[in-house]
XYZ file of C-alpha atoms in Angstrom:
424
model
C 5.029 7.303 -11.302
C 2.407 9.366 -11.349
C 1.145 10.858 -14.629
C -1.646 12.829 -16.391
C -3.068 13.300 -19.843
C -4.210 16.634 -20.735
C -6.549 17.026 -23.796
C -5.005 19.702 -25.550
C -7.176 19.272 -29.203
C -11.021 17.913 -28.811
C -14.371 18.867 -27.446
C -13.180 18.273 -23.733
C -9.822 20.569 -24.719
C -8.302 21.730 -21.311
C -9.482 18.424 -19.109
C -7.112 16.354 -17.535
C -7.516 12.741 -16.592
C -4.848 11.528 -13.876
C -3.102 8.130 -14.364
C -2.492 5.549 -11.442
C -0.438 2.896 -11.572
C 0.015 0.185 -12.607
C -2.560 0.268 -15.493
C -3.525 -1.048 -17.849
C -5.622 1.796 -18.827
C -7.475 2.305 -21.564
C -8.529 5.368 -23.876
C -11.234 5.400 -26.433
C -14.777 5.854 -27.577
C -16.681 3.409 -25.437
C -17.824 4.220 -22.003
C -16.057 1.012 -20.471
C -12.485 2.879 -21.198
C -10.767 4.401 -18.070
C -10.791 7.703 -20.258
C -13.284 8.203 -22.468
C -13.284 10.544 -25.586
C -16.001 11.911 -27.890
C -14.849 11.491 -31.747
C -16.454 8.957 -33.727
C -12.673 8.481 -35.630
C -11.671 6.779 -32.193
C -11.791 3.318 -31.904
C -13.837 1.982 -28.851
C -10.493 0.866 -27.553
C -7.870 2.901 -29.269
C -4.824 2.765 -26.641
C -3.610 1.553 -23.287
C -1.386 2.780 -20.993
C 1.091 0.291 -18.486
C 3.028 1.500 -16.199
C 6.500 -0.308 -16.614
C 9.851 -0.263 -14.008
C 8.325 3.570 -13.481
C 7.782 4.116 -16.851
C 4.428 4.548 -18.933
C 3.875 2.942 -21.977
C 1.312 3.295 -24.621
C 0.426 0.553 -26.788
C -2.051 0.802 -30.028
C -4.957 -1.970 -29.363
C -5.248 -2.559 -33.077
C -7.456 0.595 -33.822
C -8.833 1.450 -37.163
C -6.907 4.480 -37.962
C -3.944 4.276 -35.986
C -2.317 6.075 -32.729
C 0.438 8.968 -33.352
C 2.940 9.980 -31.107
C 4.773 12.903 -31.499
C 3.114 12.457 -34.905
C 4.348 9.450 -35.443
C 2.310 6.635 -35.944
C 2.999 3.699 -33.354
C 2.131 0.741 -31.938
C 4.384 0.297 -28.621
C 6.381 3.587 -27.498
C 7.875 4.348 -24.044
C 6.490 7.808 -22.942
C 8.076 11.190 -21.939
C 7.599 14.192 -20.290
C 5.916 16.606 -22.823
C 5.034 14.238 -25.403
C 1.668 14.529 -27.438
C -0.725 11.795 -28.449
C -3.538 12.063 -31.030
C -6.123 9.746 -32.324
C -8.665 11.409 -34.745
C -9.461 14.732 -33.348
C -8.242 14.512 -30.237
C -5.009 15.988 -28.931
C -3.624 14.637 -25.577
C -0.459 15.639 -24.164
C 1.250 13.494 -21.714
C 2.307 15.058 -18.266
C 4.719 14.057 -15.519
C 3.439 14.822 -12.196
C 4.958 14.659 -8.884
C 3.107 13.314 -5.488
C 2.746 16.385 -3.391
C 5.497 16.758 -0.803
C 4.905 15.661 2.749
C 4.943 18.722 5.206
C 6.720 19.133 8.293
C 9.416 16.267 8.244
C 13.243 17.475 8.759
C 14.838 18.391 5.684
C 17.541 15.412 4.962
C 19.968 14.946 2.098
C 19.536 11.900 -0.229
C 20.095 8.912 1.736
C 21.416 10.180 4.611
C 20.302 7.891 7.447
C 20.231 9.009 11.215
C 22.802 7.151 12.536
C 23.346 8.638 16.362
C 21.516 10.633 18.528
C 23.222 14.141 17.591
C 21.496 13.212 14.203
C 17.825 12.336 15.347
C 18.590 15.685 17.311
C 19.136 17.597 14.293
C 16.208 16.096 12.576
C 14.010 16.801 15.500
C 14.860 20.277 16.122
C 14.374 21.513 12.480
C 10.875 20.834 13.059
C 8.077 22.726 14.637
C 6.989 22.859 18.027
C 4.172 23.628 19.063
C 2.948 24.008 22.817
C 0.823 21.829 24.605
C -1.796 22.709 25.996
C -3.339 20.919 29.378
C -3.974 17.378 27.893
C -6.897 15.320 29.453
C -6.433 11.853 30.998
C -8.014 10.472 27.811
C -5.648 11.911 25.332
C -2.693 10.092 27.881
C -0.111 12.661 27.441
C -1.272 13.734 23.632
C -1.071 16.975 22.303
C -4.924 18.326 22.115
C -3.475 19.837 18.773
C -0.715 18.490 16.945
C 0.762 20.403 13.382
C -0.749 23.446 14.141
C -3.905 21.649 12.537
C -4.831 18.408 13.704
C -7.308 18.510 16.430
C -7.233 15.240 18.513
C -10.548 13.240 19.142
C -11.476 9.752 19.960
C -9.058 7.023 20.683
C -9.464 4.759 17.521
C -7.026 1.883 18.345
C -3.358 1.332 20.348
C -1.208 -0.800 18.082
C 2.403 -2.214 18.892
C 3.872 1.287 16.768
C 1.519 4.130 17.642
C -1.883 4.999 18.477
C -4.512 6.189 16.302
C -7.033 8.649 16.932
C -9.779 10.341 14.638
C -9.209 13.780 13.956
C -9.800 16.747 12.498
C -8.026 19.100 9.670
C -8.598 22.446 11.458
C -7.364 23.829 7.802
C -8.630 21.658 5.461
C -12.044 21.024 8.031
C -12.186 16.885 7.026
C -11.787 14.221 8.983
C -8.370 12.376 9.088
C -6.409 9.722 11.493
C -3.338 11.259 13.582
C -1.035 8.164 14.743
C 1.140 9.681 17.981
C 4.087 7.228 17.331
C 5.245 4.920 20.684
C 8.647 6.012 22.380
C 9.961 3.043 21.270
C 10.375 3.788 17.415
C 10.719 7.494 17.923
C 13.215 7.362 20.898
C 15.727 4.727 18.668
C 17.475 7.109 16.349
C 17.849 4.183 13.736
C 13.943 3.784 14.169
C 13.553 7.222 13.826
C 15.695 7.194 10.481
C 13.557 4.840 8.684
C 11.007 6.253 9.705
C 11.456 9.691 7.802
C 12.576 7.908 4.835
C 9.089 5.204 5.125
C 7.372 8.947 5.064
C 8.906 10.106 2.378
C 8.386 6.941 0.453
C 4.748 6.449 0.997
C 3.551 9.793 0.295
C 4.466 8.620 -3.365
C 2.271 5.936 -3.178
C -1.025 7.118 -4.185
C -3.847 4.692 -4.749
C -7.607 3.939 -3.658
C -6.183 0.261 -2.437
C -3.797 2.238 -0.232
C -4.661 4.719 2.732
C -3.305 7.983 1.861
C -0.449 9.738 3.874
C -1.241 13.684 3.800
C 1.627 15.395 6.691
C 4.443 14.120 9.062
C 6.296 15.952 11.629
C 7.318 16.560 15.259
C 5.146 18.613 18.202
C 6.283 18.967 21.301
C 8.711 15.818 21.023
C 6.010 13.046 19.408
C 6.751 12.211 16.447
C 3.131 11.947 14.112
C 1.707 11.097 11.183
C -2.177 12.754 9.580
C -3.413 9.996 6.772
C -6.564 8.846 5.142
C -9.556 8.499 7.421
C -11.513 5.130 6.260
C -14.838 4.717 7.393
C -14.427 1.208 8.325
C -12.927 -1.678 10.334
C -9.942 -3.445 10.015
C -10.392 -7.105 8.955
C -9.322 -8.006 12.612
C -12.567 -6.523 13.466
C -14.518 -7.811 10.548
C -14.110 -11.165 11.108
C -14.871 -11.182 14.579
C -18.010 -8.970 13.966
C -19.298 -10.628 10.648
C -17.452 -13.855 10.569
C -18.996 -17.180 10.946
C -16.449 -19.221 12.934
C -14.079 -16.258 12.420
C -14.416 -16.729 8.557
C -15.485 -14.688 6.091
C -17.194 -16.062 2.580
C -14.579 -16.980 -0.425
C -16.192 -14.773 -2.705
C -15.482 -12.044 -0.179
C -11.873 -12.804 0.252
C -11.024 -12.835 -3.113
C -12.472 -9.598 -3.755
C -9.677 -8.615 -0.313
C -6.956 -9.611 -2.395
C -7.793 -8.419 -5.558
C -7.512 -4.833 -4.220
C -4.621 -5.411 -1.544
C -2.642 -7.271 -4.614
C -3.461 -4.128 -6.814
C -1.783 -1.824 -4.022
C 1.115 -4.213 -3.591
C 1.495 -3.434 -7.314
C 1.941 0.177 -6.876
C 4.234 -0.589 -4.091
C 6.262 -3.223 -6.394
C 6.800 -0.434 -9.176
C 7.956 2.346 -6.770
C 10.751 -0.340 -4.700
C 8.881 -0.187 -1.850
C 8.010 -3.133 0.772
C 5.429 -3.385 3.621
C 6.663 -5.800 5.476
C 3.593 -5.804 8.099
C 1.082 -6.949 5.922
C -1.386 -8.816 8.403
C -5.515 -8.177 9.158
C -4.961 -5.166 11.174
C -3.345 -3.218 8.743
C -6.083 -4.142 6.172
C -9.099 -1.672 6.536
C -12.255 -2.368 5.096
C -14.166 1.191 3.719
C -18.134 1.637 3.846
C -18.194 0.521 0.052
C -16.362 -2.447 0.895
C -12.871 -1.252 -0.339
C -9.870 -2.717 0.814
C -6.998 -0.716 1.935
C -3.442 -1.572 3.108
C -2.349 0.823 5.605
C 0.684 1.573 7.723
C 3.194 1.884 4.397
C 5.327 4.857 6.310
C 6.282 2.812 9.474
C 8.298 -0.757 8.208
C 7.800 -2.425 11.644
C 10.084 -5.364 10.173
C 13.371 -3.667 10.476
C 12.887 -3.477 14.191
C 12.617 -7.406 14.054
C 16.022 -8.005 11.890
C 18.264 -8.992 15.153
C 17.855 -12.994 16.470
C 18.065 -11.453 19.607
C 14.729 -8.646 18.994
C 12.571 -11.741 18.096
C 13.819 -14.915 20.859
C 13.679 -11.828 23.678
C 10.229 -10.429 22.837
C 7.496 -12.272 23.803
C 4.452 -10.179 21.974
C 5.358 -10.499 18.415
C 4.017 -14.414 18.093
C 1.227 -12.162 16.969
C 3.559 -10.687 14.059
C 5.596 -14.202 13.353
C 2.057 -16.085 12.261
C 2.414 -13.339 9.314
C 6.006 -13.531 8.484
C 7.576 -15.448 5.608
C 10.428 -17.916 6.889
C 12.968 -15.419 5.275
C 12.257 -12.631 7.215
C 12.921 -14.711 10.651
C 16.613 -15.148 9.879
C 19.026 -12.501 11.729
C 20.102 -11.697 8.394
C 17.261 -12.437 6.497
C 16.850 -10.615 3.230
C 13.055 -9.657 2.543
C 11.772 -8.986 -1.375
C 8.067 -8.182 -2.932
C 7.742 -11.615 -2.273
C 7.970 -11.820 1.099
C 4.422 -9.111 1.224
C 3.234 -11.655 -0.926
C 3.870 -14.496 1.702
C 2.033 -12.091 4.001
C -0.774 -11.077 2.022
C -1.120 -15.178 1.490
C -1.312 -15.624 5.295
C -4.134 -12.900 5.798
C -5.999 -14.651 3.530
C -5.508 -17.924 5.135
C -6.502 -16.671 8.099
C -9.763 -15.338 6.968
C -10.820 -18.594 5.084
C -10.201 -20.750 8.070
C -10.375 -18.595 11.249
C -6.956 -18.857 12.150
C -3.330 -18.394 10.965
C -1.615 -20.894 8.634
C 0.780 -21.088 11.957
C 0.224 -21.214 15.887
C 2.978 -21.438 18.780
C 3.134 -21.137 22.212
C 6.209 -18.820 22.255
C 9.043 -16.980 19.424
C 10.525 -19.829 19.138
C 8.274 -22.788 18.689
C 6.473 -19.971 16.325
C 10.074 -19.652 14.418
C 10.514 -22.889 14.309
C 6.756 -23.540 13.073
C 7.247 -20.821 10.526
C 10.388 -22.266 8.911
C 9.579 -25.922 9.000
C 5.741 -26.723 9.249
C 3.588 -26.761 6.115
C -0.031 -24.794 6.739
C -3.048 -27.641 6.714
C -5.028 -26.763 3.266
C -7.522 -24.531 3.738
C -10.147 -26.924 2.221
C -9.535 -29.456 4.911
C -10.683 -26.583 7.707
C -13.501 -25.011 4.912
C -15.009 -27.556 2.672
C -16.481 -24.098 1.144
C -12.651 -22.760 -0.047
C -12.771 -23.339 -3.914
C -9.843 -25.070 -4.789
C -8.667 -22.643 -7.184
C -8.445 -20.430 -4.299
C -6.824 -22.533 -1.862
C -4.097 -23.355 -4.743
C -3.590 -19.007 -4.708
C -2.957 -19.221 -0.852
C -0.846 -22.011 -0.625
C 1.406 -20.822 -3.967
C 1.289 -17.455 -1.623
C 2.562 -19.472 1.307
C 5.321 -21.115 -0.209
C 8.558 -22.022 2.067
C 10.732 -20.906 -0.363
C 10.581 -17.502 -1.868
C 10.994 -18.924 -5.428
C 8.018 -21.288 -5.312
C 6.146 -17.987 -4.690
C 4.178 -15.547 -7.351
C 7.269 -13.466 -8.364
C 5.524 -9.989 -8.554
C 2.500 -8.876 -7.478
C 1.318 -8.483 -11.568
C 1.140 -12.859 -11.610
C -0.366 -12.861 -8.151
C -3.335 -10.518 -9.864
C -3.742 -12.686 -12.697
C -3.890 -15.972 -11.089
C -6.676 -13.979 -8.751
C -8.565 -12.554 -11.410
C -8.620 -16.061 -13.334
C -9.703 -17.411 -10.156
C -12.389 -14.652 -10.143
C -13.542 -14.883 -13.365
C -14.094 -18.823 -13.035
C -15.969 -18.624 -9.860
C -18.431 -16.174 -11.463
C -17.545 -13.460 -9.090
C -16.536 -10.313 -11.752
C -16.313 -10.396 -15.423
């Protein structure tokens, strides 16, 4: 949930400072605090703020003369809409506010899934068209223009959903990535179904650690999506630029899944799962950020049939990244099973390769079930063992011999962190 305070009573009266989850985050005098005040009455740290099953929390860190809510003093109080804070001088009031809506996606009630073709009809036609003009052999059929806005440029990659291409805001005049979805996720009205509501759901998601969806919609019978534009590779493209033997340095991916864990965490509190997490779908920005992308289209539901995974012989790619769970016909998939995921990316970029290999689906199924990945340390002599102990906990056949959240899975990897001497 996202949330600002807005200083209401103090020398910075009128400022607002937005809150991301999950937290912690902390207000007080010292410039280390994620919002930091100017009244000598503060404490250095006087409060934090957690974001809880979608609810912020403030909790009192001990200061010297006490946090009031509501004019109450307190020490641990569950915050709502309207409520006011103060600490010495200053006067904060508390703020719920919503993600901006998602333009240009068809207007659906609550829940209502497109369940035939008369329905993805519906959907499609309450959108806007817009015409297309001559395309060139480059663009392959793509509109030179799509959402009245988005001028198509270079081809940036083809993946097994959609194909990406940098662009440009004609409104806005930035830079952004257009993904033309493939016709065979916006032809399947079921597809096409979870794909609105994957739209709706990651436009709520709003993190640096996740690449930001800005529009949605329908031209000319191609279903799109305009998002973040990261100024970087994926780690696909790292590692086989940068990486020696197709591996990249510990310290380097731990620092990967510090920031991927911390937007699984967003994900976790808002009920939403990935399910694609593997090295494509992890970009890498100029200042080294991570960032999981692809959050509107849940590739995994196409992949929930025995029959979609033994009859397709291109996802062995996908399978090397999939917990064992998510291979069963009926297979039910949890935070956990991103967490199995994230585990295998990192795997893969310790030792150059997946914790799993097959010739087909279904020695890769098979593999995936019943095999146990060799230890990292036994392919890198320079994996810490601390860190091999995250990956394999990460890897773990069953779900509940897994990190149970994302929250333990940041602990465990800032402990690791902390002992390796790689952040403080």
């Amino acid at each position: 949930m996202n949330a600002v305070l807005e200083e209401t009573g103090s020398d910075g009266a009128g400022a607002t400072h937005p809150l991301r989850g999950p937290g912690p985050l902390v207000v007080g005098r010292s410039q280390e605090c994620d919002v930091c005040v100017n009244d000598s009455r503060v404490s250095r740290k006087q409060f934090r703020l957690v974001l809880e099953r979608h609810k912020w929390v403030l909790e009192d860190l001990g200061s010297t003369n006490g946090t009031l809510v509501n004019n109450e003093r307190v020490r641990r109080v569950e915050l709502k809409e309207g409520d006011t804070i103060a600490c010495g001088r200053v006067r904060l009031r508390f703020r719920v506010k919503e993600p901006e809506p998602v333009e240009g996606l068809p207007t659906t009630q609550k829940h209502e899934p497109a369940r035939d073709r008369r329905a993805a009809a519906r959907a499609a036609k309450r959108t806007r068209e817009i015409e297309v003009p001559a395309a060139s052999k480059a663009l392959a059929d793509t509109a030179r223009v799509v959402g009245e806005r988005y001028e198509i440029g270079e081809l940036i990659h083809r993946g097994s959903t959609g194909t990406f291409f940098k662009s440009r805001d004609l409104k806005d005049d930035r830079i952004v990535c257009v993904k033309i979805l493939n016709p065979n996720v916006a032809d399947d009205p079921k597809e096409l179904g979870r794909f609105v509501r994957g739209v709706r759901t990651a436009a709520k998601l709003q993190h640096p650690n996740i690449v930001q969806l800005y529009r949605a919609g329908n031209s000319a019978g191609k279903w799109w999506l305009a998002m973040e534009y990261v100024d970087g590779p994926s780690l696909r493209q790292v590692v086989a630029k940068y990486g020696v033997g197709n591996m990249l340095a510990p310290a380097r991916v731990l620092a990967i899944a510090r920031d991927i864990t911390a937007a699984l965490e967003v994900a976790y509190e808002h009920q939403v799962l990935h399910r694609n997490i593997r090295p494509e779908n992890i970009l890498l920005a100029k200042s080294a950020t991570a960032k999981l992308a692809d959050f509107a289209l849940v590739r995994g539901v196409v992949l929930s049939t025995m029959n979609r995974i033994t009859g397709t012989s291109d996802l062995v790619g996908d399978l090397a990244y999939m917990a064992p769970e998510r291979t069963e016909p009926d297979g039910e998939a949890d935070c956990r099973s991103d967490i199995y995921s994230l585990g295998a990316c990192l795997y893969s970029l310790l030792t150059g390769r997946p914790p799993f290999t097959g010739r087909g689906t279904v020695q890769m199924i098979d593999t995936v079930r019943n095999q146990m990945p060799t230890p990292p340390t036994r392919i890198n002599l320079a994996v810490p063992g601390p860190l091999e102990g995250i990956v394999l906990k990460c890897l773990a056949k069953s779900p509940a011999d897994r990190y149970q959240t994302p929250m333990e899975l940041r602990e465990d990897v800032a402990r690791v962190g902390r002992f390796q001497g790689m952040w403080t």
